[in-house]
Coordinates of C-alpha atoms in Angstrom, one line a residue:
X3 CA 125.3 99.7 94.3
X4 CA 122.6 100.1 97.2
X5 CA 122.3 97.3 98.7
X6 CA 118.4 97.4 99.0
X7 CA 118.0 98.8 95.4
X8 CA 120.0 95.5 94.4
X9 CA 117.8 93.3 95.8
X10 CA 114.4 95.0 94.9
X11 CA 116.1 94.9 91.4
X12 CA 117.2 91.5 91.8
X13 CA 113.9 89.8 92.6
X14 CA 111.0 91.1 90.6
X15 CA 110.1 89.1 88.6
X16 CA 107.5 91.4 86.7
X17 CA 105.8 94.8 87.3
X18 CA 104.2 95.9 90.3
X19 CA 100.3 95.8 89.7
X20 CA 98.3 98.8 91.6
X21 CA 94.8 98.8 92.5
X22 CA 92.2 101.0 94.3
X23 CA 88.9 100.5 96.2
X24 CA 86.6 103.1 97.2
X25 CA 83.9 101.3 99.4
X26 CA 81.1 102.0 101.6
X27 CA 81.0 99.9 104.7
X28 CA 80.4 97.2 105.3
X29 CA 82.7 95.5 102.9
X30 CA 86.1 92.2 103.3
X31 CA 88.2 90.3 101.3
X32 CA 90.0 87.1 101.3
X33 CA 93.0 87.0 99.6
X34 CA 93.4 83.4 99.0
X35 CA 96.6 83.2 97.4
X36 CA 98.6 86.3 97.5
X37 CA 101.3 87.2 95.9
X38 CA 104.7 87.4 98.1
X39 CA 104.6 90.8 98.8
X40 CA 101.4 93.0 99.7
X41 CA 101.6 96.7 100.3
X42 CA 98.4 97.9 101.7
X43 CA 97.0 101.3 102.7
X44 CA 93.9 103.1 104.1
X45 CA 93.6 106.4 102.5
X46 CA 90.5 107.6 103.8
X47 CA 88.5 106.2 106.7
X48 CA 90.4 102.6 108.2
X49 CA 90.7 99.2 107.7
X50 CA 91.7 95.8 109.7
X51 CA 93.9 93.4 108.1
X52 CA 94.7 89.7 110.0
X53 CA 96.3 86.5 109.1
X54 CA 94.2 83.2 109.5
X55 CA 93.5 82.8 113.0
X56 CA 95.8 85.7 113.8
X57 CA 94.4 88.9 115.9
X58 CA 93.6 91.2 113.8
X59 CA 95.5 94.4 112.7
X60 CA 93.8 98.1 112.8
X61 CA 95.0 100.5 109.8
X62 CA 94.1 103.7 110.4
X63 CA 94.7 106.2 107.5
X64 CA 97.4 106.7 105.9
X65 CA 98.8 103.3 107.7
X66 CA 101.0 101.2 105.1
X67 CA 100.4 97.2 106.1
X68 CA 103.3 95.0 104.4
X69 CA 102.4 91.9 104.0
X70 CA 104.1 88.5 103.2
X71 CA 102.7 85.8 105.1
X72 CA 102.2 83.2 102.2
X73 CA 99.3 81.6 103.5
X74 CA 96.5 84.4 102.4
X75 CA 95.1 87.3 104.5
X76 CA 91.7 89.2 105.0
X77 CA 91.4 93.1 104.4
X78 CA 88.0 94.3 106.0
X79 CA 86.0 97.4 108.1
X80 CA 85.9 95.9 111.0
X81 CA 87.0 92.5 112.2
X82 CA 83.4 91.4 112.9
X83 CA 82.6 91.9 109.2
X84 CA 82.9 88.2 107.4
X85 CA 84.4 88.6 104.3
X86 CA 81.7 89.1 101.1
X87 CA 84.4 87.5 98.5
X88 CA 87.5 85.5 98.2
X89 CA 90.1 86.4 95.6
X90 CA 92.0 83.3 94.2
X91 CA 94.4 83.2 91.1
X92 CA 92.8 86.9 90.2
X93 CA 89.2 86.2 90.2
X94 CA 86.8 86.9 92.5
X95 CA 84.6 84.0 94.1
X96 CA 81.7 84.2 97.1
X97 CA 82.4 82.5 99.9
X98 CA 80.9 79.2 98.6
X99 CA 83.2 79.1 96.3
X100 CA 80.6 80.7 93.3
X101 CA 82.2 83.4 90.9
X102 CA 81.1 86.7 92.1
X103 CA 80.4 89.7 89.9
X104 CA 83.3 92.3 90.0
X105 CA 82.9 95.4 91.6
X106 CA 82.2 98.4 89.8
X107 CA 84.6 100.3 88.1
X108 CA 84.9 103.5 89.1
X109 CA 88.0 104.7 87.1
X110 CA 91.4 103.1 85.6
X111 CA 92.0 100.3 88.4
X112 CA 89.8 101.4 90.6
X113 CA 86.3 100.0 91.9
X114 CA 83.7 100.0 94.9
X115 CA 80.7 102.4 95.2
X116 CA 82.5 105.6 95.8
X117 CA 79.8 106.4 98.2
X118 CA 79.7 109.4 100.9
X119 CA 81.8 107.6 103.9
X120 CA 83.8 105.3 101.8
X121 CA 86.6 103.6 103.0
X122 CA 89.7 104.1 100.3
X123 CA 91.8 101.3 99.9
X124 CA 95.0 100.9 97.8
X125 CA 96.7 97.9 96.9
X126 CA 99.9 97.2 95.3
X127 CA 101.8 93.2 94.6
X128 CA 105.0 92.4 93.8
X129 CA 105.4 88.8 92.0
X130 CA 109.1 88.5 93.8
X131 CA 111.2 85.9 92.2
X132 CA 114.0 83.4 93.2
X133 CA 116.7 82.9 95.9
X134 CA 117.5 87.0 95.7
X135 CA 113.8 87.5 97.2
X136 CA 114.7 85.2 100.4
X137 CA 116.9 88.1 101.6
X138 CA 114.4 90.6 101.0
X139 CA 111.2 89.0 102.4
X140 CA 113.8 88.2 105.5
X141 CA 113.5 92.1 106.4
X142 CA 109.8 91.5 107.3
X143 CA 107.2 89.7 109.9
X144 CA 104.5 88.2 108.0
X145 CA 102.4 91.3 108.8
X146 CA 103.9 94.8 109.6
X147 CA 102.5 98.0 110.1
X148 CA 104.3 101.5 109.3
X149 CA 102.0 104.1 111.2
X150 CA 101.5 107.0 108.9
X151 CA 103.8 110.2 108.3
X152 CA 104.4 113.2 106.1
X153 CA 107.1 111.0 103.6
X154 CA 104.4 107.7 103.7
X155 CA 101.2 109.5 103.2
X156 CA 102.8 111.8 100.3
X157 CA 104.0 109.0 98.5
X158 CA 101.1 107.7 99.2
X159 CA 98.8 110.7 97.9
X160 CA 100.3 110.4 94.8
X161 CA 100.1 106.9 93.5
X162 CA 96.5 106.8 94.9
X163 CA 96.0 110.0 92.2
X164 CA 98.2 108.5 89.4
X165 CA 96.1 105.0 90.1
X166 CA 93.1 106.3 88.4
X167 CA 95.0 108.0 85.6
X168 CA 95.3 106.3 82.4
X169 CA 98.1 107.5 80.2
X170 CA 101.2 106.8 78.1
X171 CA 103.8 104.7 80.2
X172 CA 100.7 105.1 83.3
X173 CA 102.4 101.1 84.1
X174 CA 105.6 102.5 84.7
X175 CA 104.6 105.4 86.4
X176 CA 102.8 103.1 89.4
X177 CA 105.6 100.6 89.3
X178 CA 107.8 103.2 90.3
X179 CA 105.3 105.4 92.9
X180 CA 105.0 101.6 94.2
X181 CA 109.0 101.1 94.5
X182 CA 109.3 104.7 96.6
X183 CA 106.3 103.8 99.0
X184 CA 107.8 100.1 99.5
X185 CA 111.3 101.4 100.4
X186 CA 110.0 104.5 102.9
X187 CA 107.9 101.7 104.1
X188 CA 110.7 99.5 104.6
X189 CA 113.0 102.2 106.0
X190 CA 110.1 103.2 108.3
X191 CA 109.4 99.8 109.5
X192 CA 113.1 98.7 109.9
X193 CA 113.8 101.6 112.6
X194 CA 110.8 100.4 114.9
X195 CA 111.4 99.2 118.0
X196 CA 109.1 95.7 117.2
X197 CA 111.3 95.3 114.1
X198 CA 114.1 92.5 113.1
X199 CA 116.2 93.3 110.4
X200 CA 118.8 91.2 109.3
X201 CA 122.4 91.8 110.4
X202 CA 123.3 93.0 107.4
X203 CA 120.8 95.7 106.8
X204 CA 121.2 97.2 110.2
X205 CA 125.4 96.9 109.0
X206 CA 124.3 99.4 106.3
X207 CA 124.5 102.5 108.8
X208 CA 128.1 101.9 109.1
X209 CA 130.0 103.8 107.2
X210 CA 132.8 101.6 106.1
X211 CA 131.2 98.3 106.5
X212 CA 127.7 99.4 104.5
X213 CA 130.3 100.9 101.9
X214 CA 132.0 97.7 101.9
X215 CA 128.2 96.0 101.3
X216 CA 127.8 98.1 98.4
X217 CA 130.9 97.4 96.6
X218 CA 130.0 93.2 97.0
X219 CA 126.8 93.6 95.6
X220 CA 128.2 96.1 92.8
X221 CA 130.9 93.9 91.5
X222 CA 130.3 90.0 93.1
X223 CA 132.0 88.6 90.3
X224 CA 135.2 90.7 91.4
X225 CA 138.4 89.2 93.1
X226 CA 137.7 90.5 96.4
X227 CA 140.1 89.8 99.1
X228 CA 139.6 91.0 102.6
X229 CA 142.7 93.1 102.4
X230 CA 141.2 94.6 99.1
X231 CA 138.1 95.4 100.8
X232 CA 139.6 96.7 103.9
X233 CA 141.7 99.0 101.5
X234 CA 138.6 100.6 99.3
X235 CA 136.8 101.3 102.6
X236 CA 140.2 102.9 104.4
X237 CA 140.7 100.3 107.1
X238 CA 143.0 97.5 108.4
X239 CA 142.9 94.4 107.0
X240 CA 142.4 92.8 110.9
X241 CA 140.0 95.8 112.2
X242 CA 137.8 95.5 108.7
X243 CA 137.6 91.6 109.3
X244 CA 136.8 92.0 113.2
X245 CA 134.4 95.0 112.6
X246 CA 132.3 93.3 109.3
X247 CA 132.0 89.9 111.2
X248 CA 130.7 91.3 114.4
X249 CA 128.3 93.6 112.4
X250 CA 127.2 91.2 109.5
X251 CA 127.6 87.8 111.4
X252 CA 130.0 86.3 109.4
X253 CA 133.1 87.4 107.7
X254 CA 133.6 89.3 104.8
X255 CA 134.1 86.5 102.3
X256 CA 131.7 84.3 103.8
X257 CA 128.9 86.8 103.2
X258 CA 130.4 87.4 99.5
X259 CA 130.3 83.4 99.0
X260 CA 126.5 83.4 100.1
X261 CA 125.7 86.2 97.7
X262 CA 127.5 84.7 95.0
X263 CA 125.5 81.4 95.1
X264 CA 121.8 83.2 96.0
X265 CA 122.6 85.1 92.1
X266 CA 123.8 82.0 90.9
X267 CA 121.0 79.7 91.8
X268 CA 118.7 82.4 89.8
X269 CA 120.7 82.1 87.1
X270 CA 120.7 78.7 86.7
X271 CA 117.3 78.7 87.2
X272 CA 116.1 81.5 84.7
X273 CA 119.1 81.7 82.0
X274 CA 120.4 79.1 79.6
X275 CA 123.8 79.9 80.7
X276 CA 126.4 76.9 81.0
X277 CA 127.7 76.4 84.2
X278 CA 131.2 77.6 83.2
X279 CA 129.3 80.9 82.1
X280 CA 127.4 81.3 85.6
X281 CA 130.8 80.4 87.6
X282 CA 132.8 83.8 85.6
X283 CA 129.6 85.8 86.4
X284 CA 129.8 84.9 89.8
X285 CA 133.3 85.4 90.5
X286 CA 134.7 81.9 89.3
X287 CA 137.1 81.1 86.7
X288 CA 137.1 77.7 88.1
X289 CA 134.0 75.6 86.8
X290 CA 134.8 72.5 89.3
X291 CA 135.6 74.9 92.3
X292 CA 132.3 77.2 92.1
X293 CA 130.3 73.5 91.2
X294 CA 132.1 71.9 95.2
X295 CA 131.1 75.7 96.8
X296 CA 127.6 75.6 94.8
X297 CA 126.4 72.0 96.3
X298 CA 128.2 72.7 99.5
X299 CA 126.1 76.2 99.6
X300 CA 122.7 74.8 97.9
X301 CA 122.7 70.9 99.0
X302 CA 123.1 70.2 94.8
X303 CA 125.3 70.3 92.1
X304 CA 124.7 73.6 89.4
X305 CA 123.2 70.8 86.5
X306 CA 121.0 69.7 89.1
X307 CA 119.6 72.5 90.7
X308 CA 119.0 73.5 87.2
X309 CA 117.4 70.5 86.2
X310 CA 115.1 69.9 89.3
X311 CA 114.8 73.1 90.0
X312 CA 115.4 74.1 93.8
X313 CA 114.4 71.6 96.4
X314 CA 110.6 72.7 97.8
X315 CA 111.9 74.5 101.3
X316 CA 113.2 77.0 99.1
X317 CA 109.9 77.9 97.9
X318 CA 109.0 81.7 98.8
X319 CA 107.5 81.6 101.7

């Protein structure tokens, strides 16, 4: 299992929605409330994107801004332009807080004027979901910018066209053109030299230890031993054990323990499973044992966690 695809999988929570503006300047937005994850792009002509009180961010076209600062951003021309509308819980308000007319609709999902010198910007969400989207988000800054190139801007080309179509399974269609823009986007940003990625992700490169990651997220609920893993992979049970905690951070069964619990904190959350039932999926035949490692891991017991939900740090962020 790809590590990456696993945890895009893992945390949607529904489909990606797609939109399109085509807009004359002068023109801004307020995104109140956004979703935990914002891909933006500039298509034609260029945008500037900024966090609160944060200096501003210039897109030029064909620039992908990923965005997951939970706090709201603004999208506008120019930095200088004050936003004409704020969008909260989907609908679209003036700045003094009156409902504002929606733009235009120029075709399936997309508005604006579609004047001569229009600036063309595409927007896609993701509603992420649960302690699976933690590891995810962790890959990003609040704000990042992927410059353009030929993979971005051909993905790129093509969900802008297949925004404005409206045909059988047209949903689908975007949700996927959506998922191959976010992970080029992803891959692009993660090799920048201003980028963080976890441990983890930059262990993927390695060939035994990123095959060892794949395997943990294939089968979690497996009996993996380090000597089992070291086997599958083609290495010593002491070099596979030195090499994945120097590259991960932590050893091999430490990082299968905190995966375990991240999928089983979403179960409990969203299934009606029985603890005993969540411990086998997981990887424990003991109900008692994976309830000690669960509150040791998650600061609760399974019934609680499940009951009062997760405590509120855990909230996306």
């Amino acid at each position: 299992m790809d590590v990456l695809t696993d945890l895009l999988h893992r945390a949607r929570a529904q489909n990606a929605l797609v939109r399109q503006l085509i807009q004359r300047p002068p023109w801004g937005m307020t995104y109140a409330d956004a979703p935990p994850l914002t891909v933006a792009a500039t298509l034609g002509g260029h945008a500037w994107a900024w966090l609160g009180d944060s200096a501003p961010v210039r897109l030029a076209a064909g620039d992908i801004a990923l965005i997951t600062a939970p706090g709201g951003y603004t999208i506008a021309d120019d930095p200088a332009t004050t936003p004409q509308f704020v969008i909260r819980e989907g609908r679209k308000y003036l700045p003094s807080g009156a409902s504002a007319d929606p733009h235009a609709m120029l075709a399936p999902r997309t508005y604006g004027d579609g004047l001569s010198g229009a600036t063309v910007l595409l927007r896609g969400v993701y509603e992420l979901h649960g302690d699976v989207a933690f590891r995810l988000l962790d890959l990003l800054p609040p704000l990042a910018v992927v410059p353009s190139g030929p993979r971005t801007r051909a993905a790129l080309d093509l969900l802008s066209a297949e925004a404005a179509r409206d045909e059988p399974g047209q949903d689908a269609v975007l949700a996927r053109l959506l998922d191959l823009v976010l992970v080029i986007a992803l891959r692009a940003w993660c090799t920048r030299p201003e980028a963080a990625p976890p441990a983890w992700y930059r262990a993927l490169t390695d060939p035994a230890i990123g095959a060892a990651l794949r395997l943990l997220h294939g089968n979690p609920g497996h009996r993996w031993t380090v000597a089992s893993l070291a086997g599958e992979v083609g290495m010593s049970r002491a070099a596979f054990a030195q090499r994945f905690a120097a590259l991960v951070g932590r050893p091999p069964l430490g990082y299968l323990t905190d995966w375990r619990m991240t999928l089983a904190a979403d179960l409990l959350r969203d299934t009606r499973q029985t603890v005993a039932e969540v411990a086998r999926q997981v990887g424990y035949q003991d109900p008692f044992a994976f309830s000690v490692a669960f509150k040791r891991a998650r600061g609760r017991t399974p019934s609680a966690w499940r009951d009062f939900g997760a405590p509120s740090e855990s909230s996306l962020r």
